Coordinates of C-alpha atoms and ligand atoms in Angstrom, one line a residue:
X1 CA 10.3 24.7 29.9
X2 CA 13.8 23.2 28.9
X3 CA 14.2 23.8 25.2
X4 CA 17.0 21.4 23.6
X5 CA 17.8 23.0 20.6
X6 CA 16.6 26.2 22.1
X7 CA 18.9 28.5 19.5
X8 CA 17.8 27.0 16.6
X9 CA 15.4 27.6 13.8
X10 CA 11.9 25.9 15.4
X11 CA 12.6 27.8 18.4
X12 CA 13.1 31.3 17.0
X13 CA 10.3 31.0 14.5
X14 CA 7.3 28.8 16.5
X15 CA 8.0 27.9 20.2
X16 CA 9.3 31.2 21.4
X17 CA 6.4 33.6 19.6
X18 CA 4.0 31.1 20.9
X19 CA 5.2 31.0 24.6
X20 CA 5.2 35.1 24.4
X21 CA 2.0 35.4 23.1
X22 CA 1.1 32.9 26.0
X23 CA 2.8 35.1 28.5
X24 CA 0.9 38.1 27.0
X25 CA -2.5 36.5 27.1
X26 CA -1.7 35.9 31.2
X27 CA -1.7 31.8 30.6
X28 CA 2.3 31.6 31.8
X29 CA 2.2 30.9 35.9
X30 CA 4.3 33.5 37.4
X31 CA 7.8 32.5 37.8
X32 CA 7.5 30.1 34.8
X33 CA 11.1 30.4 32.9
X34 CA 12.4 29.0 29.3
X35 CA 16.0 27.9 29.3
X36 CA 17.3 27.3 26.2
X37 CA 19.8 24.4 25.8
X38 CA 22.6 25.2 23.0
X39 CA 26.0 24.4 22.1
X40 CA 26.4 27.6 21.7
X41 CA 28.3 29.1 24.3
X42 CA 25.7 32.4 24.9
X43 CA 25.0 33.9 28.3
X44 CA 21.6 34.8 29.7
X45 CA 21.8 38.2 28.5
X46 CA 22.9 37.2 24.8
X47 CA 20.3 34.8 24.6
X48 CA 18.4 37.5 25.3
X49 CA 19.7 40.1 22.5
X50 CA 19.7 37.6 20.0
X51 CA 15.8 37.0 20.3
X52 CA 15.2 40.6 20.8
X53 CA 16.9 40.9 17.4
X54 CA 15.4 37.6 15.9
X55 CA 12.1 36.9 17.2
X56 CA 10.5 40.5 18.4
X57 CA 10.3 41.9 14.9
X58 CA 7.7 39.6 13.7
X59 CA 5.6 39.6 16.8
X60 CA 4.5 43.0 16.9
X61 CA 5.4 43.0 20.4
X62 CA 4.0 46.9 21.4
X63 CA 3.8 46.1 25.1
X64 CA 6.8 46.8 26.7
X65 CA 6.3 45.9 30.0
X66 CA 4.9 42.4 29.0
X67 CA 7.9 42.2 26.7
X68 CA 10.4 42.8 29.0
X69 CA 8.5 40.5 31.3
X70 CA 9.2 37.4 28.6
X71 CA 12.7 38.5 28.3
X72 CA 12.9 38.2 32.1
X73 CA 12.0 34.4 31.2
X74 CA 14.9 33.7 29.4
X75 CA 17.9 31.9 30.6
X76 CA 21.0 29.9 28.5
X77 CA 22.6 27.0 29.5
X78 CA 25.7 25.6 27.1
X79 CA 25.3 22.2 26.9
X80 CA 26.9 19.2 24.6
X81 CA 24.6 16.3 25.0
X82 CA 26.9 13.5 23.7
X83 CA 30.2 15.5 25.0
X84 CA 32.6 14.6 27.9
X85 CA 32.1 17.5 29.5
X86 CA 29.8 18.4 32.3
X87 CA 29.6 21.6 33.2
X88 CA 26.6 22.1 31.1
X89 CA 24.2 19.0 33.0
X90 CA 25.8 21.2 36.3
X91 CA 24.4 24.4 35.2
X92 CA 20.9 22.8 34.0
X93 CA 21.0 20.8 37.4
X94 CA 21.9 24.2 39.1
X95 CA 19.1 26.0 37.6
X96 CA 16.5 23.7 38.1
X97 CA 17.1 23.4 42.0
X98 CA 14.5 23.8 44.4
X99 CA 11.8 23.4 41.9
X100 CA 11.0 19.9 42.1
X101 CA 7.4 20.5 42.4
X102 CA 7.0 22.6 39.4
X103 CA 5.9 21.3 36.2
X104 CA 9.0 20.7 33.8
X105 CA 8.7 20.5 30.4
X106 CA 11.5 18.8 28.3
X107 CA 11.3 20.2 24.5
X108 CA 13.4 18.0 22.6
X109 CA 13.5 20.6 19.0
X110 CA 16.8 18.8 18.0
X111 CA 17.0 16.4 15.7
X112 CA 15.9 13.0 16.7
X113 CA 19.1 10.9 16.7
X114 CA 19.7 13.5 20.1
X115 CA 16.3 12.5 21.7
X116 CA 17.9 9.2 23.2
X117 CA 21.0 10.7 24.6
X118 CA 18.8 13.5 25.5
X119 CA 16.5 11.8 28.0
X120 CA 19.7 9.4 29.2
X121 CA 21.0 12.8 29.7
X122 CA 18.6 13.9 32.0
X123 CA 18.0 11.3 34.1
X124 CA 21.5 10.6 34.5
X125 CA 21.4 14.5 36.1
X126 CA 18.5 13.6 38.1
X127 CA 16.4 15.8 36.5
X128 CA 13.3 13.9 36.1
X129 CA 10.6 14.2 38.4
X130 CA 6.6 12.8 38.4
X131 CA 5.8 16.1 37.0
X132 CA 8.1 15.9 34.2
X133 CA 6.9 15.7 30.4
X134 CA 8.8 15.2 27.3
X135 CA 8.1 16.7 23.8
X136 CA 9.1 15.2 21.0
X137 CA 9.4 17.2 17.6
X138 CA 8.6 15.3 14.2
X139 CA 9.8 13.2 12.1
X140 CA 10.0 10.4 15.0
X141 CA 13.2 8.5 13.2
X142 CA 12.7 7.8 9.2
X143 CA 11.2 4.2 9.1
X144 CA 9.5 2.1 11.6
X145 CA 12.6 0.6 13.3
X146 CA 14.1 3.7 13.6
X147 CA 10.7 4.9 15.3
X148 CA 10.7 2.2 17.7
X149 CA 14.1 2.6 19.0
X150 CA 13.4 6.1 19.8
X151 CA 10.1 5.3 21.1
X152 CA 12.1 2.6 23.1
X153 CA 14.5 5.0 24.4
X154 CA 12.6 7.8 25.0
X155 CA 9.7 4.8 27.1
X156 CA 12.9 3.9 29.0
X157 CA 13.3 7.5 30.8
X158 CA 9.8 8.6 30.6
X159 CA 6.1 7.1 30.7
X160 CA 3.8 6.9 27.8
X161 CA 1.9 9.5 29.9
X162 CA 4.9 12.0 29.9
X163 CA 5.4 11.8 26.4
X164 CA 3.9 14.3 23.8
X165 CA 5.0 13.9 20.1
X166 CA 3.9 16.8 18.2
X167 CA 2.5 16.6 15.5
X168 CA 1.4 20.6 15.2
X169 CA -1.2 20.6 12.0
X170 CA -3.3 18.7 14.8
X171 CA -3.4 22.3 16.7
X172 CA -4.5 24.1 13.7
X173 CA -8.3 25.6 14.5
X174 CA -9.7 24.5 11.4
X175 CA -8.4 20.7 11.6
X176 CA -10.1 20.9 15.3
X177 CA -13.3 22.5 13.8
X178 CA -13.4 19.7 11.9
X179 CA -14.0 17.3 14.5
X180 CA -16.5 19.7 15.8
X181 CA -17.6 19.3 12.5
X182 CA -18.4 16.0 12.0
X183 CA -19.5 15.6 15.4
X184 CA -21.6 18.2 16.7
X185 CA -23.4 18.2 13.8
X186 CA -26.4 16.0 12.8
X187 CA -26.8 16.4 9.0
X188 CA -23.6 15.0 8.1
X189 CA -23.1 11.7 9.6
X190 CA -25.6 10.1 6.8
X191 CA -24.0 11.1 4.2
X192 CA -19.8 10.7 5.5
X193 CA -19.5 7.8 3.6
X194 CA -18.9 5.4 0.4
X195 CA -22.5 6.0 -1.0
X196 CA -22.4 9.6 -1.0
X197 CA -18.6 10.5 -1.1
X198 CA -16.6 10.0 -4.5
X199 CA -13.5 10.4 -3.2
X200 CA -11.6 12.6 -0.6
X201 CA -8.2 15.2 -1.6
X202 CA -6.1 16.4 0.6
X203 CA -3.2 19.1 -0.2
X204 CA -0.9 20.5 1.8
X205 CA 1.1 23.2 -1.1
X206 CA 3.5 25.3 -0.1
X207 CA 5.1 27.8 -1.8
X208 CA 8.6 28.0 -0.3
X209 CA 11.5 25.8 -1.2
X210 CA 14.3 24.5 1.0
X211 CA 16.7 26.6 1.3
X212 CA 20.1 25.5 4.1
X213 CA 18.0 22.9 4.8
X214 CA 19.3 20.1 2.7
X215 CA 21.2 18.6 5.2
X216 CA 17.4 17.3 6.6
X217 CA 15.4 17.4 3.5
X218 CA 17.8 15.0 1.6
X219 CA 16.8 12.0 4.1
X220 CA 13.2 13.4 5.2
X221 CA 11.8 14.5 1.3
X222 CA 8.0 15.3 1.3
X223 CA 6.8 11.5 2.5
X224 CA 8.5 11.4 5.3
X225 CA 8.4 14.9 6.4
X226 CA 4.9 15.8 5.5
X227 CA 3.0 12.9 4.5
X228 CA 3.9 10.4 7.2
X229 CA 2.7 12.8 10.0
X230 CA 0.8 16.0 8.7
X231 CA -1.2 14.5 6.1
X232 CA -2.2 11.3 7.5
X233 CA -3.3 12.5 10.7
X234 CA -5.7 14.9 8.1
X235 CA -6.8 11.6 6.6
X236 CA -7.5 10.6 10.5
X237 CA -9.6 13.2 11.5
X238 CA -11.7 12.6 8.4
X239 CA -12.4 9.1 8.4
X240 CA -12.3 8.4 12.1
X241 CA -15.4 6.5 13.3
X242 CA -17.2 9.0 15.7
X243 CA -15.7 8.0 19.5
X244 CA -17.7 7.9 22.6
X245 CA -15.9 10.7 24.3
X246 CA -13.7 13.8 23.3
X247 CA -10.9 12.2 26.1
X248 CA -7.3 11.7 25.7
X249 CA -7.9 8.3 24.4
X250 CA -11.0 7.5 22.3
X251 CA -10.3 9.6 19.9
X252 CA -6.7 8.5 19.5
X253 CA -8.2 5.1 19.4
X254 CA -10.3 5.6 16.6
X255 CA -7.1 7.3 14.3
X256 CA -5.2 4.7 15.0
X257 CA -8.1 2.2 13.2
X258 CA -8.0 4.2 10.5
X259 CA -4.4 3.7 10.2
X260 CA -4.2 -0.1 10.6
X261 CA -7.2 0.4 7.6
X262 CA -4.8 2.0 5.2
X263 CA -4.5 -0.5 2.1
X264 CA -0.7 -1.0 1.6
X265 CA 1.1 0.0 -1.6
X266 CA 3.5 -2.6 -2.2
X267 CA 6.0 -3.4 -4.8
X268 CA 4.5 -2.4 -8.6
X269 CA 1.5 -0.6 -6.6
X270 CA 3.5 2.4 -5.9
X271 CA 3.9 3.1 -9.9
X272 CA 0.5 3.8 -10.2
X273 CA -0.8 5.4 -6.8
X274 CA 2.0 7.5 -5.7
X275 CA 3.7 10.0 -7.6
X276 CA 7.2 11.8 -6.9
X277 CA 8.6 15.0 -8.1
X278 CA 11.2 17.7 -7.2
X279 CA 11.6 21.5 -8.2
X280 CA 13.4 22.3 -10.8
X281 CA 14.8 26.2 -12.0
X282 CA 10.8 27.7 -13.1
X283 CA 9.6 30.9 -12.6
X284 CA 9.7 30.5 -8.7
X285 CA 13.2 30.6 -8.4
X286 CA 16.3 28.3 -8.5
X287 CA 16.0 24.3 -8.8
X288 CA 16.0 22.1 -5.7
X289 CA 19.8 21.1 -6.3
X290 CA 20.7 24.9 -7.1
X291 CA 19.2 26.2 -3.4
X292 CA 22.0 27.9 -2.0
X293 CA 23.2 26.0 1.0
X294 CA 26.2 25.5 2.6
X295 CA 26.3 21.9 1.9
X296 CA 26.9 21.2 -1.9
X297 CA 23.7 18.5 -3.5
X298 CA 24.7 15.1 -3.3
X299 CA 23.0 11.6 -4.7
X300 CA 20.6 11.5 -1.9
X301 CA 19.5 15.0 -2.9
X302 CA 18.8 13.9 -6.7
X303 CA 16.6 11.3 -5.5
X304 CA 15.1 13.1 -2.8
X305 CA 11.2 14.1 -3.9
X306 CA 10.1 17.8 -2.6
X307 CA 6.2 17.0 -4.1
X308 CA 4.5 13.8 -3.8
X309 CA 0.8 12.9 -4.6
X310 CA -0.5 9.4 -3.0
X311 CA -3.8 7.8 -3.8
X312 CA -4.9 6.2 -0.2
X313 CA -7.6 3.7 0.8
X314 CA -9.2 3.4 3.9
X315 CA -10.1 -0.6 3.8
X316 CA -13.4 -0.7 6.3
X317 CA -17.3 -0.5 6.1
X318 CA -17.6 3.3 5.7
X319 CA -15.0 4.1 3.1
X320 CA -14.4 0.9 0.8
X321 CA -13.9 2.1 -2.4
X322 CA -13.1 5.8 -1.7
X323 CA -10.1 6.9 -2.9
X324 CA -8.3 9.4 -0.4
X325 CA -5.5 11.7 -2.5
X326 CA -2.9 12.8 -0.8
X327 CA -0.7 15.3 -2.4
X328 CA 2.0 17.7 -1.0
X329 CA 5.1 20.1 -2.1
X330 CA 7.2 22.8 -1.7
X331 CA 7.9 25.8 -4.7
X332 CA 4.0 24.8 -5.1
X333 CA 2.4 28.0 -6.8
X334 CA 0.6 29.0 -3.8
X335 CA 0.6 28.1 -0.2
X336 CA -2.7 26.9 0.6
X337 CA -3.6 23.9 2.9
X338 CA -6.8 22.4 2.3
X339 CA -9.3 19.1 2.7
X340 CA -11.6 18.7 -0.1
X341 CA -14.2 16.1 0.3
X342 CA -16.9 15.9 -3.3
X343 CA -19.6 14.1 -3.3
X344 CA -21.3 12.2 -5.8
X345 CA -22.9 13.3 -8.3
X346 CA -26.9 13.6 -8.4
X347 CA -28.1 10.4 -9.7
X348 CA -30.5 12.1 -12.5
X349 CA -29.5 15.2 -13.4
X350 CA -32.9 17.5 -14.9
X351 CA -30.7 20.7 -15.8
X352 CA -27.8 20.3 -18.0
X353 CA -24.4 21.1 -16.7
X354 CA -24.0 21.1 -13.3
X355 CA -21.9 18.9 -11.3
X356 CA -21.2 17.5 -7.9
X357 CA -20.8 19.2 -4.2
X358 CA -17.8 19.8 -2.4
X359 CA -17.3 20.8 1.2
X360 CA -14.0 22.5 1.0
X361 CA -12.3 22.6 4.6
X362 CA -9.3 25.5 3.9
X363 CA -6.7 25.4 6.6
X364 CA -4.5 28.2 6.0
X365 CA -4.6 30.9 4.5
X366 CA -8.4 32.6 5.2
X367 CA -9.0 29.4 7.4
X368 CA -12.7 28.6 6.7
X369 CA -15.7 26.0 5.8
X370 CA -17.1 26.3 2.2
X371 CA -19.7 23.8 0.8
X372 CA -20.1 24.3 -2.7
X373 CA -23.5 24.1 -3.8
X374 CA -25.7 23.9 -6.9
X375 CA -27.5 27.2 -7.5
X376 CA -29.6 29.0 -10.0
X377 CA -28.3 32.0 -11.8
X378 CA -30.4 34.7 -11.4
X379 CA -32.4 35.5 -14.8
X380 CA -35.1 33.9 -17.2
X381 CA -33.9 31.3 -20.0
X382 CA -32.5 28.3 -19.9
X383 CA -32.3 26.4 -16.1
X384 CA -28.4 26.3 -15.2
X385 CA -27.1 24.8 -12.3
X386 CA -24.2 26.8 -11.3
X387 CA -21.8 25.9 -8.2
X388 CA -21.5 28.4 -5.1
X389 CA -20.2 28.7 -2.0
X390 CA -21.7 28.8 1.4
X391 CA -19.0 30.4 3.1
X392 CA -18.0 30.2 7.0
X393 CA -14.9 32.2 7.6
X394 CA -13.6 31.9 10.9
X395 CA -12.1 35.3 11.4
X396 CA -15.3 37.3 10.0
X397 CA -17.3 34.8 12.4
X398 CA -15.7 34.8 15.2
X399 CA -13.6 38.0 15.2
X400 CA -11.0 37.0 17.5
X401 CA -7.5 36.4 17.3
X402 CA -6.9 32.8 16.2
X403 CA -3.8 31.7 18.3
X404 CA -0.8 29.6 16.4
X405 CA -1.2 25.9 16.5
X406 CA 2.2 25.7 18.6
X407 CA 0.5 28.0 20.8
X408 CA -2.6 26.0 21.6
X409 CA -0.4 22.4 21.7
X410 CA 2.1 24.2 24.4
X411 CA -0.6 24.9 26.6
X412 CA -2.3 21.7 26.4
X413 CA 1.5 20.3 27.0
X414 CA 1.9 22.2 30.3
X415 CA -2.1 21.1 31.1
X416 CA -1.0 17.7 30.9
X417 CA -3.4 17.0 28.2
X418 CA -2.5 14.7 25.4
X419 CA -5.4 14.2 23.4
X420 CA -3.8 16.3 20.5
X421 CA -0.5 14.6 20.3
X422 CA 0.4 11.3 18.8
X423 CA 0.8 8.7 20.7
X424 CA 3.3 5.7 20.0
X425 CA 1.3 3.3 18.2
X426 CA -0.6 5.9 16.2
X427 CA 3.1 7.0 15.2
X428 CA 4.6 3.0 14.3
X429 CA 1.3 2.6 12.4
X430 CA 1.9 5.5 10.3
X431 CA 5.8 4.4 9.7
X432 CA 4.4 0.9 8.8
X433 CA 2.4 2.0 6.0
X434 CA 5.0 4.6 4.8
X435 CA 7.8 2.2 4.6
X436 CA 6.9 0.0 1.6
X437 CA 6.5 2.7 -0.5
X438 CA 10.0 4.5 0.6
X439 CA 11.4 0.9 -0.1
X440 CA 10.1 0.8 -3.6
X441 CA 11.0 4.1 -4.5
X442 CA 14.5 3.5 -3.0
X443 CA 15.1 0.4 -4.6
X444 CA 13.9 1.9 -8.2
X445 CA 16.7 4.2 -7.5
X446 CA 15.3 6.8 -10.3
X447 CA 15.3 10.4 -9.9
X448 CA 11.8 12.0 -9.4
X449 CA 9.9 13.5 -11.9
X450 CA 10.3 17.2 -12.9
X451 CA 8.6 19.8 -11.9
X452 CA 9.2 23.5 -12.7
X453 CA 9.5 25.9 -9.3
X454 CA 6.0 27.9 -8.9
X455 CA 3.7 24.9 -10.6
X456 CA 1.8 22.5 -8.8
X457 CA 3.6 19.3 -9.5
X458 CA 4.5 17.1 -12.3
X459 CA 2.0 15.9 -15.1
X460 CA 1.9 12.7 -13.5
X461 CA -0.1 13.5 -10.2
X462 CA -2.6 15.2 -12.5
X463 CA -2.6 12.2 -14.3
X464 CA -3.6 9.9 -11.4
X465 CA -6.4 11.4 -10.7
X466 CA -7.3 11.6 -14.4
X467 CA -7.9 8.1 -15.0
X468 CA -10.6 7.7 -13.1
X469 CA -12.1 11.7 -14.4
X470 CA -10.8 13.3 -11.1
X471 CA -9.1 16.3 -11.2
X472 CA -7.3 18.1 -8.3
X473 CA -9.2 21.2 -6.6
X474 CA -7.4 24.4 -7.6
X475 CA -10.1 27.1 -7.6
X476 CA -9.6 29.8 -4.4
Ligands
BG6_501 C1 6.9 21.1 9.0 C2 7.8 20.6 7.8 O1 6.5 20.0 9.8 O2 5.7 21.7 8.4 C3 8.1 21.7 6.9 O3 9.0 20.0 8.4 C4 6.9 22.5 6.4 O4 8.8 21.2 5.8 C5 6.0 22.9 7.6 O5 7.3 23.6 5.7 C6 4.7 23.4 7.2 O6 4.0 23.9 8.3 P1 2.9 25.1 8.1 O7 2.3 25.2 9.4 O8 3.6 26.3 7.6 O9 1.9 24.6 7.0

């Protein structure tokens, strides 16, 4: 595996961890190696010490042998992909000698104006072979032409079939379970739809800010960053029509409907189904613009939303009329990702009180299923319905480690299997329903709404949902 970007903060915090734990668990062929591609100018053996220093700490790495092992791994190459110089495409070039036959794995965790260059780079080296593949790291470019080129670029060096965009909330175990869910399962499928669903709420809070990372967060903002990719392909997996097969294709078929379904929010639209906001100083910490960084806040990063809340629509058969609310954000007062889908209510209701059932999919943390129920409480008196939850959690169920989601997508990368990655058209759909909405918030040219760090979003995404008597799931 060929990590471009190999220094840098995706690699220290996901890639490497995952490809130790990899190594650890005995799914690394022998003689498999990770060269890290920086401009960096480190050696093989300060590579080395710097993850020692930066990436063992958090692993609780107690195996030494199988430590030393993964260090073993490790090589550095120098390299300046848009440079004059050479040397770097000689050492790769050097390195990778004699092992034509092996499975190569291009991981491309730089930013995506480099992915172009990148591949050009590598073929110019001859360094592609048939069993090459290519990894793309979100966000593919920031609108749909943007996407395209790169898709262009990338589809000039390398087939459709050797690219994997990664998209890595589709290796979470809970957003898989979900299609195990829905299909392996007979008592849902009558009831996955318009007559029995109110509406659908998706939230991906998150209690960080952005700290040094303005110089990306003041062009990506929450849309384009989390929406675009993570959040949609939620929406995906949850109004997908059932496909005939779980293969590489049918079930990226069947997203990709769902995206060409999405009801566009044009112009005026966007006032009243999408909502932005950005942190300001709260009780969380400092104010999006006050995060220390070493680049100082400029107009982008006064217009740039860190929260946004997005009412969807899936125009088909199954889900006309069901709204689908999107909502994500960082300084958020918790970090909880979560799919709530509530039904509707009973149509004659006997007891007072009550209310209607949720099935509550929790992602992280205490991943899980809990359908929330109507219940008695215990007792004589008056009949009250009271809402519980019948609780499946995954790690008192299943009692085994549950691997990282860039864990389980790296394997499937060196298996050759795609099924979890996005492929292009998926991708350009997504960009062509993001766009007008980016357009009209651009061309408004108004700061977002404020939000204080360590609450869960301005007044106005609460509002949304208020309208219609919705309100936004926020029990644990
Ligand atoms: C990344 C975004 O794709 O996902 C980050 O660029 C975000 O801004 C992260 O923090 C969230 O991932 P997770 O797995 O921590 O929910």
């Amino acid at each position: 595996m060929i990590v471009f970007g190999g220094t840098g903060d995706l690699s220290m915090r996901k890639l490497l961890p995952a490809l130790y734990h990899s190594d650890r668990d005995g799914r690394l062929a022998p003689g498999s190696r990770v060269i890290a591609l920086s401009r960096g100018g480190l050696t093989d053996a300060g590579f080395r010490g710097k993850v020692e220093a930066e990436v063992r700490p958090g692993l609780h790495a107690d195996d030494a042998e199988g430590w030393e092992r993964f260090l073993g791994r490790l090589r550095h190459v120098s390299l300046d992909v848009g440079g004059p110089r050479r040397d770097g495409w000689t050492a790769l070039t050097h390195l990778l000698a004699g092992r034509e036959d092996t499975a190569r794995i291009f991981y491309l965790a730089s930013p995506p104006a480099t992915f172009g260059p990148f591949c050009r780079g590598v073929h110019d080296a001859g360094l592609v072979t048939p069993r090459s593949r290519v990894v793309l790291e979100k966000p593919l470019g920031r609108d749909l032409a943007g996407a395209r080129r790169i898709n262009d670029e990338v589809g000039a060096i390398f087939g459709e079939h050797q690219i994997f965009r990664i998209d890595h909330y589709l290796g979470k175990e809970t957003v898989q379970n979900l299609l195990v869910l829905r299909f392996a399962n007979a008592f849902l499928e009558p009831i996955w739809n318009s007559l029995w669903i109110d509406h659908v709420q998706i939230t991906v809070a998150e209690s960080v800010g952005t700290p040094g990372r303005r110089g990306y967060y003041d062009q990506a903002g929450a849309l384009r960053d989390m929406v675009q990719n993570h959040l949609l392909q939620l929406l995906c997996l949850v109004a997908m029509e059932p496909p005939s097969r779980n293969d590489r294709e049918s079930i990226r078929d069947e997203k990709l409907k769902v995206l060409q379904a999405l009801r566009p929010i044009t112009g005026t639209e966007a006032d009243r189904f999408t909502v932005r906001g950005q942190y300001v100083a709260g009780e969380a910490g400092p104010g999006y613009l006050d995060e220390p960084d070493q680049t100082a806040p400029t107009t982008a990063s006064h217009r740039v939303e860190t929260f946004t809340a997005v009412r969807a629509e899936v125009k088909n058969w199954r889900w006309a009329g069901v709204p689908f609310y999107l909502r994500t954000g960082k300084r958020m007062p918790y970090r909880r990702s979560e799919i709530v889908v509530q039904f509707k209510d009973v149509p004659h209701s006997i007891f007072p009180g009550g209310g209607p059932n949720r099935l509550v999919l929790r992602l992280q943390p205490g991943e899980g299923i809990h359908l929330h129920i109507m219940a008695k409480e215990p007792g004589a008196g008056e009949v009250v319905p009271r809402p519980v939850p019948l609780s499946l959690s995954f790690a008192d169920t299943f009692r085994t480690r549950v691997p990282e989601a860039y864990e389980r997508l790296l394997m499937d990368v060196l298996a050759g299997n795609p099924t979890l990655f996005m492929r292009r058209d998926e991708v350009e759909a997504a960009w062509s329903w993001i766009d007008p909405i980016a357009a009209t918030w651009e061309a408004a040219g108004t700061a977002p709404d404020p939000y204080p760090a360590g609450t869960s979003g301005p007044a106005a995404a609460h509002e949304m949902l208020g309208r219609s008597g919705r309100a936004w799931h926020e029990e644990d």
